[in-house]
Amino acid sequence: MSKSIRQLLAAPAFEGDDDKTRVARLLNVLLLASLATSLVTGLVAPLPFAQPWVAAGVAGLVLALSLVSLYLMRNGRVRAASVLYLAGMWILFSVLMVLSGGVVSPFAMGYVTFTVVAGLLISGWAALVVAELSVLIGLAMFYVTTRTDLLPMPVLTMGPGPSWITLTANLIITMAMLYLATRSLSEALRSARSSAAELEKQRELLEVAVAERTRDLEHRALQLAMAAEVGRAAASILDLESLSREVVGLVRDRFDLYYAGLFLLDDAGTSAVREAGSGEAGRVMKQRGHSLAVGGLSMVGAACARHEARIALDVGEEPVRFDNPLLPLTRSEMALPLLVGDRVLGALDVQSTEQAAFSEEDVAVLQLVADQVAVAVDNARRFSEEGEVLEATSPLFRASRRLASAVTTDDIVQAIFDSVAETEADRCALARLGLSLDGAVESITLLGNWDRRGGSQAPAGMTLPASDWPIPVERLDSLWTSEDISQGGDGPGDERQSASWQTGRGFVNVPLRAAGRAIGFLHIYRDEAGLLSPVSIRLYETLADQAAIALESARLLEEAQHRATREETLSRVSARMRETLDTDTVLRTAVEEIAGALGLAALDLRLASEMERGDGARPDEQER
């Protein structure tokens, strides 16, 4: 029962508006006090008052005014309730002063109370207005009393008892309002101090988080830079034995590992043979011809069989693992498959003396290294196998040698055109397919073109929507020829000209495939009608197969270098920005670093302030 009464008498709370809630609490106390006072006055009016009917009437007016104001407050109209109550009581007391002797009336004390109430409930300006009006009314009454006889004779006779009651009520109300206001201010101060402490705590946590994130960025940038270094070294070595030794040495040293080993599958594909290993353990296992069964009880064998990485953060709990006595300090191990398309060539095995040494970022970076090593191993094998079979003067050998020494995309494009130039072709265009997330061809980018006579050419880098290419996309992923493409009808369709910037009659479309899907194509022309020779077509097919792998290798290398550069830039910018907590300095540093990193001549950085988000004021800004 008492809980229900407390809830009924409690002031309403307004979520998100602390000032309105505070005013409602003060007004609620004032209105409840007015209600109680008016009820008591109405009930006991015959006892102390000489004119009980007047006291009862005044009590009734106060009761009505308090009830209406309480209703407005409960419905959320706190300011309207405050103004109504204050104005009504001020007018009522002014009338009572006129009827009870003017400025000598005990009701004059009410003006002090109303001034305090106006300041607490409405604003300082409201208190000033009430005070000024009260002074003017007091002066008017004083003037009327002393200079004229316009003021009526006192209707209300205020004896000692009613005067004392009126004075006491004013003092109690004033004291209560000031006490409540002081308590509200104390609570607000405590809340502000608590908020300040919480903000300080959050700032410290934020500094720690920023420091940790910066360390992570620096670590990741370093890893990507190391991955790019391994990729560059792998791409520049064509001898398989030298490539294997260089890779394991770089991986162990750059990633601060206990051991790194490279396994390659044998011809039967049933065993992973250790091609190279770091340190004395790697040398001994190489001499012994160490090998592991594919799919057997080893992490390398499992990675080769499942075509996915195998990770043991605690080797003591890993059920599928070969416990090598030459590596007794191993606590964490990871085996990464070497994949080229759907083919697995072997695995890269890395081990650490620390438990749980490999994070998700480490796995991603080392898998990138493994992908680059796989492409490099595949290139080295192809070069070695073809070099043993073909003569040094063979066009196919020369084409393979050119591609093997090409590292960048531009080098690969030039190597392709140099090889095509040795055939009877007169013109050639190389393009890359742009694929969407679901594998559909969205665009076609021209990587370059060649004309034996140096005719007009479309610019390299030009990108067209797939629908705008003269040959349907579905025909670009298969090998086909045409005796005279300008006439149409010779190929599997009826295309008269593959592109407006190319002219010719004899035509060959050669797809570039990697990982079982088309990634680009070669369009090869001759001026005269007729099919190109079978030897040339065979060369184009082999050239396209190797070019596709080389282009994928170049793309992986360029992406790794781009990510390393971006992470290094982010790390540097973050490090400079966290040197200070001053907003202007942080903004100025951000502008300078971003503009410098992107090579911008001008940069405008705007930061919205609370005023702008609330009332449209201009934001803080830094310009360069």
PDB file of C-alpha atoms in Angstrom, residues 453-547:
ATOM      1  CA  ARG A 453      53.572  -2.477 -88.695  1.00  0.00           C
ATOM      2  CA  GLY A 454      53.097  -0.131 -85.760  1.00  0.00           C
ATOM      3  CA  GLY A 455      49.530   0.808 -86.680  1.00  0.00           C
ATOM      4  CA  SER A 456      47.047   2.660 -84.440  1.00  0.00           C
ATOM      5  CA  GLN A 457      46.280   0.829 -81.232  1.00  0.00           C
ATOM      6  CA  ALA A 458      43.797   1.143 -78.417  1.00  0.00           C
ATOM      7  CA  PRO A 459      45.384   2.302 -75.147  1.00  0.00           C
ATOM      8  CA  ALA A 460      46.434  -0.346 -72.651  1.00  0.00           C
ATOM      9  CA  GLY A 461      44.325  -0.295 -69.492  1.00  0.00           C
ATOM     10  CA  MET A 462      41.086   0.497 -71.330  1.00  0.00           C
ATOM     11  CA  THR A 463      38.147  -1.312 -69.715  1.00  0.00           C
ATOM     12  CA  LEU A 464      34.862  -2.137 -71.436  1.00  0.00           C
ATOM     13  CA  PRO A 465      31.704  -3.767 -70.088  1.00  0.00           C
ATOM     14  CA  ALA A 466      31.574  -7.407 -71.116  1.00  0.00           C
ATOM     15  CA  SER A 467      28.388  -6.749 -73.084  1.00  0.00           C
ATOM     16  CA  ASP A 468      30.238  -4.178 -75.291  1.00  0.00           C
ATOM     17  CA  TRP A 469      32.932  -6.599 -76.425  1.00  0.00           C
ATOM     18  CA  PRO A 470      32.301  -7.702 -80.061  1.00  0.00           C
ATOM     19  CA  ILE A 471      32.681 -11.381 -79.258  1.00  0.00           C
ATOM     20  CA  PRO A 472      30.209 -12.967 -76.793  1.00  0.00           C
ATOM     21  CA  VAL A 473      31.734 -13.738 -73.404  1.00  0.00           C
ATOM     22  CA  GLU A 474      30.823 -17.418 -73.549  1.00  0.00           C
ATOM     23  CA  ARG A 475      33.058 -17.853 -76.622  1.00  0.00           C
ATOM     24  CA  LEU A 476      36.144 -16.283 -75.057  1.00  0.00           C
ATOM     25  CA  ASP A 477      36.934 -19.277 -72.826  1.00  0.00           C
ATOM     26  CA  SER A 478      37.586 -21.765 -75.653  1.00  0.00           C
ATOM     27  CA  LEU A 479      40.195 -22.102 -78.410  1.00  0.00           C
ATOM     28  CA  TRP A 480      38.842 -21.481 -81.914  1.00  0.00           C
ATOM     29  CA  THR A 481      40.076 -20.167 -85.249  1.00  0.00           C
ATOM     30  CA  SER A 482      38.661 -18.415 -88.307  1.00  0.00           C
ATOM     31  CA  GLU A 483      40.027 -18.322 -91.852  1.00  0.00           C
ATOM     32  CA  ASP A 484      38.533 -14.887 -92.450  1.00  0.00           C
ATOM     33  CA  ILE A 485      36.850 -13.321 -89.431  1.00  0.00           C
ATOM     34  CA  SER A 486      36.014 -10.191 -91.433  1.00  0.00           C
ATOM     35  CA  GLN A 487      33.518 -12.271 -93.428  1.00  0.00           C
ATOM     36  CA  GLY A 488      32.118 -14.240 -90.492  1.00  0.00           C
ATOM     37  CA  GLY A 489      30.749 -17.759 -90.488  1.00  0.00           C
ATOM     38  CA  ASP A 490      34.070 -19.570 -90.052  1.00  0.00           C
ATOM     39  CA  GLY A 491      34.052 -19.848 -86.295  1.00  0.00           C
ATOM     40  CA  PRO A 492      31.449 -21.183 -83.874  1.00  0.00           C
ATOM     41  CA  GLY A 493      29.566 -17.899 -84.301  1.00  0.00           C
ATOM     42  CA  ASP A 494      29.236 -15.087 -86.792  1.00  0.00           C
ATOM     43  CA  GLU A 495      31.588 -12.312 -85.549  1.00  0.00           C
ATOM     44  CA  ARG A 496      32.987 -10.141 -88.362  1.00  0.00           C
ATOM     45  CA  GLN A 497      35.535  -8.199 -86.360  1.00  0.00           C
ATOM     46  CA  SER A 498      36.725  -8.838 -82.813  1.00  0.00           C
ATOM     47  CA  ALA A 499      37.497  -5.186 -82.063  1.00  0.00           C
ATOM     48  CA  SER A 500      37.336  -1.927 -83.978  1.00  0.00           C
ATOM     49  CA  TRP A 501      41.027  -1.133 -83.385  1.00  0.00           C
ATOM     50  CA  GLN A 502      42.172  -4.485 -84.865  1.00  0.00           C
ATOM     51  CA  THR A 503      42.080  -5.343 -88.552  1.00  0.00           C
ATOM     52  CA  GLY A 504      42.870  -8.698 -90.100  1.00  0.00           C
ATOM     53  CA  ARG A 505      41.421 -11.823 -91.600  1.00  0.00           C
ATOM     54  CA  GLY A 506      42.996 -14.971 -90.226  1.00  0.00           C
ATOM     55  CA  PHE A 507      42.120 -15.148 -86.517  1.00  0.00           C
ATOM     56  CA  VAL A 508      42.766 -17.263 -83.392  1.00  0.00           C
ATOM     57  CA  ASN A 509      41.087 -16.888 -79.971  1.00  0.00           C
ATOM     58  CA  VAL A 510      43.248 -18.402 -77.206  1.00  0.00           C
ATOM     59  CA  PRO A 511      41.831 -18.424 -73.620  1.00  0.00           C
ATOM     60  CA  LEU A 512      44.062 -17.866 -70.578  1.00  0.00           C
ATOM     61  CA  ARG A 513      43.119 -20.258 -67.788  1.00  0.00           C
ATOM     62  CA  ALA A 514      44.176 -20.420 -64.143  1.00  0.00           C
ATOM     63  CA  ALA A 515      42.661 -22.450 -61.309  1.00  0.00           C
ATOM     64  CA  GLY A 516      40.258 -24.100 -63.759  1.00  0.00           C
ATOM     65  CA  ARG A 517      38.655 -20.867 -64.992  1.00  0.00           C
ATOM     66  CA  ALA A 518      39.283 -18.348 -67.745  1.00  0.00           C
ATOM     67  CA  ILE A 519      41.036 -15.181 -66.542  1.00  0.00           C
ATOM     68  CA  GLY A 520      41.709 -13.594 -69.954  1.00  0.00           C
ATOM     69  CA  PHE A 521      42.337 -14.253 -73.644  1.00  0.00           C
ATOM     70  CA  LEU A 522      44.628 -13.643 -76.608  1.00  0.00           C
ATOM     71  CA  HIS A 523      43.303 -12.425 -79.969  1.00  0.00           C
ATOM     72  CA  ILE A 524      45.831 -13.131 -82.735  1.00  0.00           C
ATOM     73  CA  TYR A 525      45.450 -11.921 -86.343  1.00  0.00           C
ATOM     74  CA  ARG A 526      47.146 -12.169 -89.710  1.00  0.00           C
ATOM     75  CA  ASP A 527      46.527  -9.841 -92.648  1.00  0.00           C
ATOM     76  CA  GLU A 528      45.851 -12.603 -95.178  1.00  0.00           C
ATOM     77  CA  ALA A 529      42.884 -14.977 -95.066  1.00  0.00           C
ATOM     78  CA  GLY A 530      43.576 -18.553 -94.017  1.00  0.00           C
ATOM     79  CA  LEU A 531      44.250 -20.524 -90.868  1.00  0.00           C
ATOM     80  CA  LEU A 532      47.453 -20.025 -88.919  1.00  0.00           C
ATOM     81  CA  SER A 533      49.830 -22.963 -88.852  1.00  0.00           C
ATOM     82  CA  PRO A 534      49.272 -25.796 -86.309  1.00  0.00           C
ATOM     83  CA  VAL A 535      52.774 -25.200 -84.927  1.00  0.00           C
ATOM     84  CA  SER A 536      51.928 -21.580 -84.179  1.00  0.00           C
ATOM     85  CA  ILE A 537      48.601 -22.518 -82.620  1.00  0.00           C
ATOM     86  CA  ARG A 538      50.377 -25.044 -80.388  1.00  0.00           C
ATOM     87  CA  LEU A 539      52.821 -22.308 -79.371  1.00  0.00           C
ATOM     88  CA  TYR A 540      49.924 -19.971 -78.596  1.00  0.00           C
ATOM     89  CA  GLU A 541      48.258 -22.596 -76.409  1.00  0.00           C
ATOM     90  CA  THR A 542      51.426 -23.275 -74.416  1.00  0.00           C
ATOM     91  CA  LEU A 543      52.168 -19.570 -74.215  1.00  0.00           C
ATOM     92  CA  ALA A 544      48.651 -18.879 -72.880  1.00  0.00           C
ATOM     93  CA  ASP A 545      48.947 -21.595 -70.216  1.00  0.00           C
ATOM     94  CA  GLN A 546      52.226 -20.214 -68.912  1.00  0.00           C
ATOM     95  CA  ALA A 547      51.111 -16.603 -69.256  1.00  0.00           C
TER      96      ALA A 547
END
